[in-house]
Amino acid sequence: MTTGNPWAAILAGHGDAVAVRDDAGTAFSYADVLALRAQFDATLGRRSLVFLRTANSAASVAAWLALLASDQATLAIEHDLGPDRLTALIDLYRPDAIIDPDGTIAPGPGGTALHPELSVLLSTSGSTGSPKLARFTAAALLANAAAIADYLGLTAAERPFLALPTSYSYGMSVINSHALVGACVEVTAHGVMQAEFWDGLKNRAATSLSGVPFHYDAIRRLGLDRLATPTLTTLSQAGGKLPAPVAAKYAEWAAANGRRFITMYGQTEAGPRLTWLPPELLASHAGAIGVPIPGVTIDLIAADGGVITEPGVSGEMRCTSPAIMMGYAQGAADLARGDELGGVLMTGDLASREEAGILSITGRASRMIKLFGTRVNLDDIDAQLARMDVPGVSFGQDDQLRILIEAGEPETVRAALIAAFSFPPRGLMVKAVASLPRASSGKLLYGALGQAWEAAT
Amino acid sequence: MKSLAEVFAESLMIDAASVVDSLAYQSIKEWDSVAHMVLVTALEDNFDIMLDADDIVAMSSVAKVREILAKYDVAG
């Protein structure tokens, strides 16, 4: 096997340094990761499309890094994705192999042609096992890892405490950026509401914590003093908008305790990170997403396609970055395609920029919401309703996924959707209406769904 | 004032029949960290108590919650 992948040389340079440790104390060194890569290569025999089922364990993170540094093309998906969603992905993309979190390799149907530069595939919505994937080169993910290491000032001495799912772009970016500098990822399967999480944070001498807005709400409930361990210096936040008052609370705490709280923004399709808010600006700009990370340029595009130059005017963020995906995949044939975007991405998120260049999100143009940090493509939900033969439509806003159905029992539909997917059930509500609001042409009136919801019981 | 089982059922949006002592956090999809936050607030509102953070993170099962509530003089 060739070692043209730049990650291989980078990981080799870290020698026997520990790459990852988990709750059980199991650890893999960078050398172990490369040995694992050799094992995978030997078993697979030739460049393959691999599905890696991930978990928050050392073996799983080591498998991810081994594949990242290899010549395989890997789709990372959470191990707890519903079996029929996994089967659907296997049938659609026909991987050569499926690797479990413990490293066990099972053969897949195989036969999918791969573009030579394709290295990583990420689902645009892991919690629904969305078949819409983002296609990446190894160089793209390396560029993002390097930019992150730069603006966060990462060194091999960092010990990030990682509770985020490891197949999600945010969790993956924590792993990749720390692997670049030779640090040890302290991965945990425990959640912020568990005593074991807090014991681990302290006992494993974690230096940083990453979370979505929900985590930071939970931590406020538990009391911010829990964060003041002897070693924890950086808190980072992405995965949705942190309300300004909450951001202000953390800014106050960080300043009073000599720690950094760093808000960031990104998107799976961007590899994933795009902006960061330098911590010294948090107090004066609570709720903003900051400035582009190194190597990224952001333009705000008006409805007529022109670039907005006036401060305070909203437009869709268009990002230019070496980490942008090559394009989407919606089926096996798409994996043979190369770069279609040339490093430029329309994000579907609206933002405005103030005089000093600080960006703030003002809205979302696309059919997507965040449910307590996890991304849900509304079109994927609608596709599931269609598969279930339920006439209905999904809509909503962050933390509130709403389904209006014209037939069927709301409770039954809700239970079926919870079983099919892995987003937080609390975020989902289903109501029945006699008929959905439509124009005389029969076209659904998305703008009237909110009113229809309020009127329904 | 609702019973403990009723508070659990409403917070997790599950059947009251599923609320048995052995039901554990993360053992069902409906009891995730998001539901846990809702549960904490619901317990506090229903029983008129303020739960200590150390107790919140120790609430790993229905049985454990009962035990913890007893410290607050609550019999659910």
Short mmCIF file of C-alpha atoms in Angstrom, two decimals:
data_model
loop_
_atom_site.label_atom_id
_atom_site.label_comp_id
_atom_site.label_asym_id
_atom_site.label_seq_id
_atom_site.Cartn_x
_atom_site.Cartn_y
_atom_site.Cartn_z
CA MET A 1 0.00 0.00 0.00
CA THR A 2 1.27 3.48 -0.72
CA THR A 3 1.68 6.01 2.02
CA GLY A 4 0.80 9.02 -0.09
CA ASN A 5 -1.69 10.08 2.55
CA PRO A 6 -0.10 13.02 4.46
CA TRP A 7 -1.65 11.79 7.73
CA ALA A 8 0.54 8.66 7.71
CA ALA A 9 3.81 10.58 8.05
CA ILE A 10 2.28 12.89 10.66
CA LEU A 11 1.14 10.06 12.92
CA ALA A 12 4.44 8.21 12.42
CA GLY A 13 6.24 11.30 13.68
CA HIS A 14 4.56 10.96 17.10
CA GLY A 15 6.21 7.60 17.78
CA ASP A 16 5.02 5.94 20.99
CA ALA A 17 3.08 8.90 22.33
CA VAL A 18 -0.42 7.95 23.51
CA ALA A 19 -3.05 8.83 20.91
CA VAL A 20 -6.21 7.95 22.82
CA ARG A 21 -7.40 6.64 26.19
CA ASP A 22 -10.93 5.71 27.25
CA ASP A 23 -13.07 5.22 30.39
CA ALA A 24 -11.69 1.72 30.97
CA GLY A 25 -8.13 3.03 30.81
CA THR A 26 -7.47 1.28 27.49
CA ALA A 27 -4.88 3.23 25.52
CA PHE A 28 -3.47 3.16 21.97
CA SER A 29 -0.23 4.86 21.02
CA TYR A 30 0.33 6.45 17.61
CA ALA A 31 2.56 3.46 16.82
CA ASP A 32 -0.35 1.15 17.76
CA VAL A 33 -2.61 3.12 15.40
CA LEU A 34 -0.18 2.61 12.52
CA ALA A 35 0.09 -1.11 13.34
CA LEU A 36 -3.71 -1.25 13.25
CA ARG A 37 -3.64 0.47 9.86
CA ALA A 38 -1.27 -2.22 8.58
CA GLN A 39 -3.63 -4.92 9.89
CA PHE A 40 -6.62 -3.32 8.18
CA ASP A 41 -4.64 -2.97 4.93
CA ALA A 42 -3.62 -6.65 5.06
CA THR A 43 -7.19 -7.84 5.67
CA LEU A 44 -8.77 -5.56 3.09
CA GLY A 45 -6.13 -6.37 0.48
CA ARG A 46 -6.78 -3.39 -1.78
CA ARG A 47 -8.18 0.17 -1.59
CA SER A 48 -11.67 -0.32 -0.19
CA LEU A 49 -14.82 1.51 0.78
CA VAL A 50 -15.13 0.95 4.52
CA PHE A 51 -17.98 1.71 6.91
CA LEU A 52 -16.58 2.35 10.39
CA ARG A 53 -19.16 1.99 13.16
CA THR A 54 -17.87 4.32 15.84
CA ALA A 55 -18.21 4.51 19.60
CA ASN A 56 -16.60 6.60 22.33
CA SER A 57 -13.91 4.01 23.04
CA ALA A 58 -10.14 3.94 22.53
CA ALA A 59 -10.39 1.07 20.04
CA SER A 60 -12.89 3.00 17.94
CA VAL A 61 -10.90 6.25 17.90
CA ALA A 62 -7.75 4.25 17.06
CA ALA A 63 -9.60 2.57 14.18
CA TRP A 64 -10.71 6.00 12.93
CA LEU A 65 -7.15 7.36 12.99
CA ALA A 66 -5.81 4.18 11.36
CA LEU A 67 -8.27 4.58 8.49
CA LEU A 68 -7.73 8.36 8.25
CA ALA A 69 -4.02 7.67 7.70
CA SER A 70 -4.64 4.89 5.18
CA ASP A 71 -5.62 4.69 1.52
CA GLN A 72 -9.12 3.42 2.30
CA ALA A 73 -12.25 5.53 1.78
CA THR A 74 -14.11 5.58 5.09
CA LEU A 75 -17.66 6.46 6.12
CA ALA A 76 -17.87 6.95 9.89
CA ILE A 77 -21.30 6.29 11.45
CA GLU A 78 -22.40 5.83 15.06
CA HIS A 79 -22.64 2.21 16.19
CA ASP A 80 -26.12 2.80 17.61
CA LEU A 81 -27.68 3.78 14.28
CA GLY A 82 -30.87 1.71 13.82
CA PRO A 83 -30.19 -1.59 12.01
CA ASP A 84 -32.53 -0.81 9.14
CA ARG A 85 -30.89 2.58 8.58
CA LEU A 86 -27.48 0.86 8.51
CA THR A 87 -28.77 -1.76 6.08
CA ALA A 88 -30.16 0.99 3.87
CA LEU A 89 -26.73 2.68 3.77
CA ILE A 90 -24.99 -0.62 3.01
CA ASP A 91 -27.44 -1.39 0.20
CA LEU A 92 -27.02 2.11 -1.23
CA TYR A 93 -23.25 2.45 -1.12
CA ARG A 94 -22.13 -1.20 -1.15
CA PRO A 95 -19.03 -0.96 1.07
CA ASP A 96 -16.28 -3.58 0.80
CA ALA A 97 -16.15 -3.93 4.56
CA ILE A 98 -17.89 -2.87 7.76
CA ILE A 99 -15.66 -2.38 10.80
CA ASP A 100 -17.12 -2.48 14.32
CA PRO A 101 -15.97 -0.27 17.21
CA ASP A 102 -13.74 -3.08 18.51
CA GLY A 103 -11.98 -3.40 15.14
CA THR A 104 -13.75 -6.55 13.89
CA ILE A 105 -14.01 -6.51 10.10
CA ALA A 106 -17.01 -7.98 8.28
CA PRO A 107 -17.21 -8.16 4.49
CA GLY A 108 -19.75 -6.00 2.69
CA PRO A 109 -21.35 -6.30 -0.74
CA GLY A 110 -18.47 -4.39 -2.40
CA GLY A 111 -18.04 -3.25 -5.95
CA THR A 112 -18.29 0.54 -5.68
CA ALA A 113 -15.83 2.54 -7.78
CA LEU A 114 -13.96 5.21 -5.79
CA HIS A 115 -12.43 8.47 -6.93
CA PRO A 116 -8.66 8.26 -6.22
CA GLU A 117 -8.73 11.31 -3.95
CA LEU A 118 -11.71 10.22 -1.84
CA SER A 119 -10.62 9.58 1.75
CA VAL A 120 -13.50 10.29 4.13
CA LEU A 121 -17.28 10.38 3.94
CA LEU A 122 -19.45 11.99 6.59
CA SER A 123 -23.21 11.77 6.79
CA THR A 124 -24.88 15.18 6.72
CA SER A 125 -27.06 13.95 9.57
CA GLY A 126 -25.63 11.11 11.61
CA SER A 127 -28.61 10.79 13.94
CA THR A 128 -30.90 9.92 11.03
CA GLY A 129 -28.27 7.94 9.12
CA SER A 130 -28.86 10.33 6.26
CA PRO A 131 -27.84 8.84 2.92
CA LYS A 132 -26.67 12.30 1.86
CA LEU A 133 -22.91 12.22 2.47
CA ALA A 134 -20.15 14.83 2.21
CA ARG A 135 -17.03 13.60 0.30
CA PHE A 136 -13.56 14.65 1.55
CA THR A 137 -9.92 14.31 0.54
CA ALA A 138 -7.30 13.57 3.21
CA ALA A 139 -5.74 16.96 2.49
CA ALA A 140 -9.01 18.78 3.21
CA LEU A 141 -9.32 17.29 6.71
CA LEU A 142 -5.64 17.95 7.32
CA ALA A 143 -6.09 21.61 6.35
CA ASN A 144 -8.93 22.00 8.86
CA ALA A 145 -6.97 20.21 11.59
CA ALA A 146 -4.01 22.54 10.97
CA ALA A 147 -6.19 25.66 11.11
CA ILE A 148 -7.76 24.47 14.38
CA ALA A 149 -4.38 23.66 15.93
CA ASP A 150 -3.27 27.15 14.91
CA TYR A 151 -6.09 29.26 16.35
CA LEU A 152 -6.44 27.14 19.51
CA GLY A 153 -2.66 26.99 20.02
CA LEU A 154 -2.76 23.19 20.39
CA THR A 155 0.32 21.26 21.52
CA ALA A 156 1.07 17.64 22.39
CA ALA A 157 0.45 18.55 26.05
CA GLU A 158 -3.29 18.95 25.49
CA ARG A 159 -5.70 16.29 26.82
CA PRO A 160 -9.14 16.96 25.33
CA PHE A 161 -12.04 15.33 27.18
CA LEU A 162 -14.24 14.06 24.36
CA ALA A 163 -17.84 13.13 25.08
CA LEU A 164 -19.14 14.14 21.65
CA PRO A 165 -19.94 11.28 19.25
CA THR A 166 -16.75 10.49 17.36
CA SER A 167 -18.37 10.16 13.92
CA TYR A 168 -19.93 13.64 14.10
CA SER A 169 -17.92 16.33 12.37
CA TYR A 170 -17.38 18.31 15.59
CA GLY A 171 -16.15 15.28 17.56
CA MET A 172 -14.07 14.15 14.58
CA SER A 173 -12.46 17.58 14.32
CA VAL A 174 -11.38 17.38 17.97
CA ILE A 175 -9.73 14.02 17.27
CA ASN A 176 -8.08 15.13 14.01
CA SER A 177 -6.70 18.43 15.32
CA HIS A 178 -5.20 16.75 18.38
CA ALA A 179 -3.79 13.84 16.38
CA LEU A 180 -2.03 16.39 14.17
CA VAL A 181 -0.06 17.71 17.15
CA GLY A 182 0.45 14.35 18.88
CA ALA A 183 -1.82 14.94 21.86
CA CYS A 184 -3.80 12.25 23.71
CA VAL A 185 -7.60 12.26 23.31
CA GLU A 186 -9.35 11.30 26.56
CA VAL A 187 -12.53 9.87 25.09
CA THR A 188 -15.54 9.14 27.30
CA ALA A 189 -18.87 7.42 26.79
CA HIS A 190 -20.35 9.18 29.81
CA GLY A 191 -22.67 12.16 29.57
CA VAL A 192 -22.57 15.53 31.26
CA MET A 193 -25.39 14.51 33.62
CA GLN A 194 -23.40 11.57 35.03
CA ALA A 195 -21.10 11.57 38.05
CA GLU A 196 -18.59 9.46 36.05
CA PHE A 197 -18.18 12.28 33.51
CA TRP A 198 -17.09 14.75 36.19
CA ASP A 199 -14.82 12.22 37.94
CA GLY A 200 -13.18 11.49 34.59
CA LEU A 201 -12.75 15.17 33.71
CA LYS A 202 -10.82 15.68 36.93
CA ASN A 203 -8.99 12.36 37.37
CA ARG A 204 -7.81 12.15 33.78
CA ALA A 205 -6.41 15.70 34.01
CA ALA A 206 -8.34 16.93 30.97
CA THR A 207 -7.19 20.29 29.60
CA SER A 208 -10.20 21.02 27.38
CA LEU A 209 -13.86 20.26 26.97
CA SER A 210 -16.01 20.60 23.83
CA GLY A 211 -19.78 20.88 23.87
CA VAL A 212 -22.94 21.94 22.10
CA PRO A 213 -25.30 24.56 23.63
CA PHE A 214 -27.26 21.87 25.47
CA HIS A 215 -24.12 20.73 27.34
CA TYR A 216 -23.47 24.25 28.50
CA ASP A 217 -27.08 24.58 29.71
CA ALA A 218 -26.67 21.34 31.65
CA ILE A 219 -23.40 22.51 33.18
CA ARG A 220 -25.03 25.76 34.32
CA ARG A 221 -27.67 23.70 36.09
CA LEU A 222 -25.00 21.65 37.82
CA GLY A 223 -22.93 24.68 38.71
CA LEU A 224 -19.93 26.11 36.85
CA ASP A 225 -17.56 25.40 39.76
CA ARG A 226 -17.41 21.81 38.53
CA LEU A 227 -15.37 23.12 35.62
CA ALA A 228 -12.66 24.58 37.81
CA THR A 229 -10.46 21.47 37.86
CA PRO A 230 -6.69 22.06 38.24
CA THR A 231 -6.05 21.31 34.55
CA LEU A 232 -9.08 22.43 32.50
CA THR A 233 -8.13 25.61 30.63
CA THR A 234 -10.28 25.65 27.46
CA LEU A 235 -13.98 25.23 26.85
CA SER A 236 -15.09 25.17 23.23
CA GLN A 237 -18.63 25.37 21.90
CA ALA A 238 -20.16 24.66 18.50
CA GLY A 239 -23.21 22.76 17.24
CA GLY A 240 -25.74 25.56 17.31
CA LYS A 241 -26.25 29.05 18.61
CA LEU A 242 -25.46 29.65 22.26
CA PRO A 243 -27.93 32.29 23.49
CA ALA A 244 -26.17 35.57 24.26
CA PRO A 245 -27.02 35.56 28.00
CA VAL A 246 -25.57 32.04 28.39
CA ALA A 247 -22.45 33.03 26.46
CA ALA A 248 -22.15 36.07 28.71
CA LYS A 249 -22.31 33.87 31.83
CA TYR A 250 -19.46 31.73 30.57
CA ALA A 251 -17.48 34.78 29.52
CA GLU A 252 -17.78 36.09 33.07
CA TRP A 253 -16.80 32.75 34.59
CA ALA A 254 -13.85 32.28 32.22
CA ALA A 255 -12.49 35.76 32.94
CA ALA A 256 -12.90 35.29 36.70
CA ASN A 257 -11.20 31.89 36.63
CA GLY A 258 -8.43 32.45 34.10
CA ARG A 259 -9.85 29.97 31.55
CA ARG A 260 -10.89 30.40 27.90
CA PHE A 261 -14.40 29.89 26.48
CA ILE A 262 -14.32 29.70 22.70
CA THR A 263 -17.44 29.76 20.54
CA MET A 264 -17.03 28.32 17.05
CA TYR A 265 -19.15 27.73 13.97
CA GLY A 266 -18.84 25.18 11.22
CA GLN A 267 -20.67 22.73 9.05
CA THR A 268 -20.02 19.12 8.12
CA GLU A 269 -19.67 20.14 4.48
CA ALA A 270 -16.85 22.55 5.42
CA GLY A 271 -14.58 19.96 6.97
CA PRO A 272 -16.03 21.23 9.44
CA ARG A 273 -14.81 24.42 11.11
CA LEU A 274 -15.25 27.88 9.63
CA THR A 275 -15.19 30.58 12.31
CA TRP A 276 -14.12 31.17 15.89
CA LEU A 277 -14.68 33.91 18.43
CA PRO A 278 -11.39 34.90 20.08
CA PRO A 279 -12.11 34.56 23.82
CA GLU A 280 -11.18 38.15 24.61
CA LEU A 281 -14.10 39.21 22.39
CA LEU A 282 -16.67 36.98 24.08
CA ALA A 283 -17.75 39.49 26.71
CA SER A 284 -18.40 42.25 24.16
CA HIS A 285 -19.80 39.95 21.45
CA ALA A 286 -21.72 37.24 23.30
CA GLY A 287 -23.77 35.26 20.77
CA ALA A 288 -21.54 36.09 17.77
CA ILE A 289 -19.66 33.41 15.82
CA GLY A 290 -16.54 35.48 15.33
CA VAL A 291 -14.10 35.61 12.45
CA PRO A 292 -12.99 33.10 9.83
CA ILE A 293 -10.37 30.59 10.99
CA PRO A 294 -6.95 30.69 9.26
CA GLY A 295 -7.23 29.89 5.56
CA VAL A 296 -10.95 30.61 5.33
CA THR A 297 -12.66 33.56 3.61
CA ILE A 298 -16.34 34.34 4.12
CA ASP A 299 -18.57 36.46 1.89
CA LEU A 300 -22.19 37.32 2.63
CA ILE A 301 -24.33 36.86 -0.46
CA ALA A 302 -27.55 38.79 -0.99
CA ALA A 303 -30.70 37.32 -2.52
CA ASP A 304 -29.70 38.78 -5.90
CA GLY A 305 -26.35 37.01 -5.75
CA GLY A 306 -24.28 40.12 -5.02
CA VAL A 307 -21.67 40.34 -2.26
CA ILE A 308 -22.81 42.42 0.73
CA THR A 309 -20.27 44.98 1.91
CA GLU A 310 -22.41 47.03 4.32
CA PRO A 311 -22.15 46.19 8.01
CA GLY A 312 -25.31 44.84 9.63
CA VAL A 313 -26.93 43.50 6.44
CA SER A 314 -27.78 39.79 6.39
CA GLY A 315 -26.80 37.44 3.64
CA GLU A 316 -26.03 33.77 3.11
CA MET A 317 -22.49 32.83 4.16
CA ARG A 318 -20.36 31.68 1.24
CA CYS A 319 -17.14 30.10 2.51
CA THR A 320 -13.89 29.53 0.67
CA SER A 321 -11.61 27.07 2.44
CA PRO A 322 -9.14 24.29 1.61
CA ALA A 323 -11.26 22.01 3.81
CA ILE A 324 -14.49 22.19 1.84
CA MET A 325 -15.85 18.85 0.67
CA MET A 326 -15.52 17.72 -2.97
CA GLY A 327 -19.33 17.54 -3.09
CA TYR A 328 -22.23 15.41 -1.89
CA ALA A 329 -22.97 11.77 -2.58
CA GLN A 330 -26.50 10.46 -2.78
CA GLY A 331 -25.63 7.03 -4.18
CA ALA A 332 -22.78 4.67 -5.00
CA ALA A 333 -22.05 6.20 -8.42
CA ASP A 334 -21.30 9.55 -6.76
CA LEU A 335 -18.27 8.09 -4.95
CA ALA A 336 -16.39 8.08 -8.26
CA ARG A 337 -16.86 11.82 -8.67
CA GLY A 338 -14.11 14.31 -7.98
CA ASP A 339 -14.10 17.88 -6.79
CA GLU A 340 -17.20 19.77 -7.86
CA LEU A 341 -17.02 22.77 -5.55
CA GLY A 342 -13.47 24.07 -5.98
CA GLY A 343 -13.25 24.89 -2.29
CA VAL A 344 -16.34 27.13 -2.20
CA LEU A 345 -19.45 26.34 -0.14
CA MET A 346 -22.84 28.05 0.20
CA THR A 347 -23.63 27.23 3.83
CA GLY A 348 -27.40 27.78 3.95
CA ASP A 349 -26.85 29.90 7.05
CA LEU A 350 -27.53 33.62 7.10
CA ALA A 351 -25.24 36.05 8.89
CA SER A 352 -24.38 39.70 9.18
CA ARG A 353 -21.01 41.31 9.79
CA GLU A 354 -20.37 44.34 11.98
CA GLU A 355 -17.76 47.01 11.28
CA ALA A 356 -14.88 45.20 13.00
CA GLY A 357 -15.63 42.08 10.95
CA ILE A 358 -17.30 40.00 13.66
CA LEU A 359 -19.97 37.73 12.19
CA SER A 360 -23.28 36.78 13.81
CA ILE A 361 -25.80 34.22 12.61
CA THR A 362 -29.16 35.78 11.76
CA GLY A 363 -31.09 32.82 10.40
CA ARG A 364 -31.06 29.67 8.37
CA ALA A 365 -31.97 29.38 4.70
CA SER A 366 -31.94 25.60 4.51
CA ARG A 367 -34.34 22.84 5.60
CA MET A 368 -32.27 21.86 8.58
CA ILE A 369 -32.54 22.20 12.35
CA LYS A 370 -30.39 21.33 15.33
CA LEU A 371 -31.96 19.15 17.99
CA PHE A 372 -29.90 19.74 21.13
CA GLY A 373 -26.78 19.90 18.98
CA THR A 374 -27.51 17.09 16.53
CA ARG A 375 -28.27 18.08 12.98
CA VAL A 376 -31.49 16.91 11.41
CA ASN A 377 -32.20 17.35 7.70
CA LEU A 378 -35.94 17.89 7.49
CA ASP A 379 -36.07 16.32 4.05
CA ASP A 380 -34.73 13.07 5.56
CA ILE A 381 -37.58 13.07 8.09
CA ASP A 382 -40.08 13.62 5.27
CA ALA A 383 -38.52 10.69 3.39
CA GLN A 384 -39.05 8.47 6.44
CA LEU A 385 -42.69 9.57 6.69
CA ALA A 386 -43.10 8.61 3.04
CA ARG A 387 -41.50 5.19 3.70
CA MET A 388 -43.99 4.76 6.55
CA ASP A 389 -46.86 5.76 4.21
CA VAL A 390 -47.76 8.63 6.53
CA PRO A 391 -48.87 11.78 4.72
CA GLY A 392 -47.17 14.57 6.60
CA VAL A 393 -44.40 17.14 6.74
CA SER A 394 -41.62 18.02 9.16
CA PHE A 395 -40.61 21.54 10.10
CA GLY A 396 -39.58 23.44 13.19
CA GLN A 397 -36.69 25.32 14.70
CA ASP A 398 -33.69 24.41 16.81
CA ASP A 399 -34.65 22.00 19.60
CA GLN A 400 -38.22 21.66 18.28
CA LEU A 401 -38.83 19.14 15.51
CA ARG A 402 -42.49 19.24 14.58
CA ILE A 403 -44.42 16.85 12.41
CA LEU A 404 -47.91 17.55 11.09
CA ILE A 405 -49.73 14.47 9.77
CA GLU A 406 -52.90 14.18 7.74
CA ALA A 407 -53.54 10.53 8.66
CA GLY A 408 -52.34 8.10 11.30
CA GLU A 409 -52.03 8.29 15.05
CA PRO A 410 -49.60 10.96 16.33
CA GLU A 411 -48.36 8.75 19.19
CA THR A 412 -47.69 5.82 16.89
CA VAL A 413 -45.88 7.98 14.33
CA ARG A 414 -43.82 9.61 17.09
CA ALA A 415 -42.81 6.23 18.54
CA ALA A 416 -41.87 4.93 15.09
CA LEU A 417 -39.66 7.96 14.36
CA ILE A 418 -37.94 7.66 17.75
CA ALA A 419 -37.20 4.00 17.08
CA ALA A 420 -35.88 4.72 13.57
CA PHE A 421 -33.54 7.54 14.50
CA SER A 422 -31.19 8.53 17.29
CA PHE A 423 -31.84 12.22 17.91
CA PRO A 424 -33.06 13.23 21.40
CA PRO A 425 -36.74 12.16 21.58
CA ARG A 426 -37.69 15.19 23.66
CA GLY A 427 -37.20 17.38 20.65
CA LEU A 428 -39.93 15.65 18.64
CA MET A 429 -43.66 16.38 18.66
CA VAL A 430 -46.34 15.11 16.31
CA LYS A 431 -49.81 16.55 15.74
CA ALA A 432 -52.63 15.60 13.40
CA VAL A 433 -54.48 18.01 11.13
CA ALA A 434 -57.35 17.47 8.76
CA SER A 435 -55.20 18.75 5.91
CA LEU A 436 -51.87 20.51 5.47
CA PRO A 437 -51.90 24.14 4.30
CA ARG A 438 -51.54 24.16 0.54
CA ALA A 439 -51.68 26.69 -2.28
CA SER A 440 -54.33 26.20 -4.96
CA SER A 441 -51.59 24.57 -7.02
CA GLY A 442 -51.34 21.88 -4.37
CA LYS A 443 -47.90 23.10 -3.28
CA LEU A 444 -47.23 22.92 0.44
CA LEU A 445 -47.13 26.32 2.14
CA TYR A 446 -44.10 25.91 4.41
CA GLY A 447 -44.65 29.40 5.77
CA ALA A 448 -48.11 28.46 7.10
CA LEU A 449 -47.03 25.33 8.96
CA GLY A 450 -46.38 27.23 12.20
CA GLN A 451 -49.94 28.57 12.29
CA ALA A 452 -51.39 25.18 11.40
CA TRP A 453 -49.41 23.74 14.32
CA GLU A 454 -50.73 26.27 16.81
CA ALA A 455 -54.30 25.64 15.64
CA ALA A 456 -54.01 21.85 15.97
CA THR A 457 -54.59 20.07 19.31
CA MET B 1 -48.69 16.71 43.70
CA LYS B 2 -47.97 13.91 41.23
CA SER B 3 -46.35 10.60 42.11
CA LEU B 4 -42.73 9.88 41.16
CA ALA B 5 -43.92 7.50 38.45
CA GLU B 6 -46.14 10.20 36.94
CA VAL B 7 -43.31 12.75 36.94
CA PHE B 8 -41.01 10.24 35.21
CA ALA B 9 -43.66 9.29 32.68
CA GLU B 10 -44.35 12.92 31.75
CA SER B 11 -40.72 14.01 31.67
CA LEU B 12 -39.51 11.10 29.57
CA MET B 13 -42.76 10.88 27.59
CA ILE B 14 -43.12 7.17 28.32
CA ASP B 15 -45.89 4.96 29.76
CA ALA B 16 -46.27 5.00 33.53
CA ALA B 17 -46.06 1.20 33.33
CA SER B 18 -42.44 1.48 32.11
CA VAL B 19 -41.40 3.34 35.23
CA VAL B 20 -40.00 0.50 37.30
CA ASP B 21 -37.22 0.74 39.88
CA SER B 22 -34.68 -0.89 37.57
CA LEU B 23 -35.24 1.58 34.71
CA ALA B 24 -31.82 3.16 34.19
CA TYR B 25 -30.50 6.32 32.56
CA GLN B 26 -29.54 5.69 28.91
CA SER B 27 -31.13 2.23 28.98
CA ILE B 28 -33.93 3.55 26.76
CA LYS B 29 -33.69 6.24 24.06
CA GLU B 30 -36.20 8.39 25.92
CA TRP B 31 -33.97 8.75 29.00
CA ASP B 32 -31.07 10.67 27.53
CA SER B 33 -29.35 13.73 28.90
CA VAL B 34 -31.97 16.03 27.35
CA ALA B 35 -34.81 14.20 29.12
CA HIS B 36 -32.73 14.12 32.31
CA MET B 37 -32.68 17.93 32.41
CA VAL B 38 -36.46 17.98 31.99
CA LEU B 39 -36.82 15.35 34.72
CA VAL B 40 -34.72 17.34 37.18
CA THR B 41 -36.84 20.47 36.71
CA ALA B 42 -40.07 18.45 36.91
CA LEU B 43 -39.01 16.73 40.15
CA GLU B 44 -38.06 20.05 41.69
CA ASP B 45 -41.33 21.72 40.65
CA ASN B 46 -43.53 18.81 41.66
CA PHE B 47 -41.96 18.10 45.04
CA ASP B 48 -41.00 21.71 45.79
CA ILE B 49 -37.34 20.96 46.39
CA MET B 50 -33.98 22.18 45.03
CA LEU B 51 -31.82 19.25 44.01
CA ASP B 52 -28.14 19.38 44.81
CA ALA B 53 -25.88 19.02 41.75
CA ASP B 54 -24.16 15.96 43.26
CA ASP B 55 -27.58 14.33 43.55
CA ILE B 56 -28.51 15.22 39.96
CA VAL B 57 -25.48 13.39 38.56
CA ALA B 58 -26.14 10.40 40.83
CA MET B 59 -29.71 9.87 39.55
CA SER B 60 -28.83 6.88 37.40
CA SER B 61 -32.04 4.85 37.84
CA VAL B 62 -35.59 5.16 39.15
CA ALA B 63 -34.51 3.32 42.31
CA LYS B 64 -31.64 5.76 42.80
CA VAL B 65 -34.00 8.70 42.34
CA ARG B 66 -36.33 7.31 45.02
CA GLU B 67 -33.39 6.94 47.38
CA ILE B 68 -32.21 10.49 46.69
CA LEU B 69 -35.68 12.00 47.11
CA ALA B 70 -35.96 10.31 50.51
CA LYS B 71 -33.09 12.56 51.64
CA TYR B 72 -35.31 15.52 50.80
CA ASP B 73 -38.14 13.97 52.81
CA VAL B 74 -40.03 13.04 49.69
CA ALA B 75 -41.86 9.74 49.40
CA GLY B 76 -42.88 9.38 45.71
#
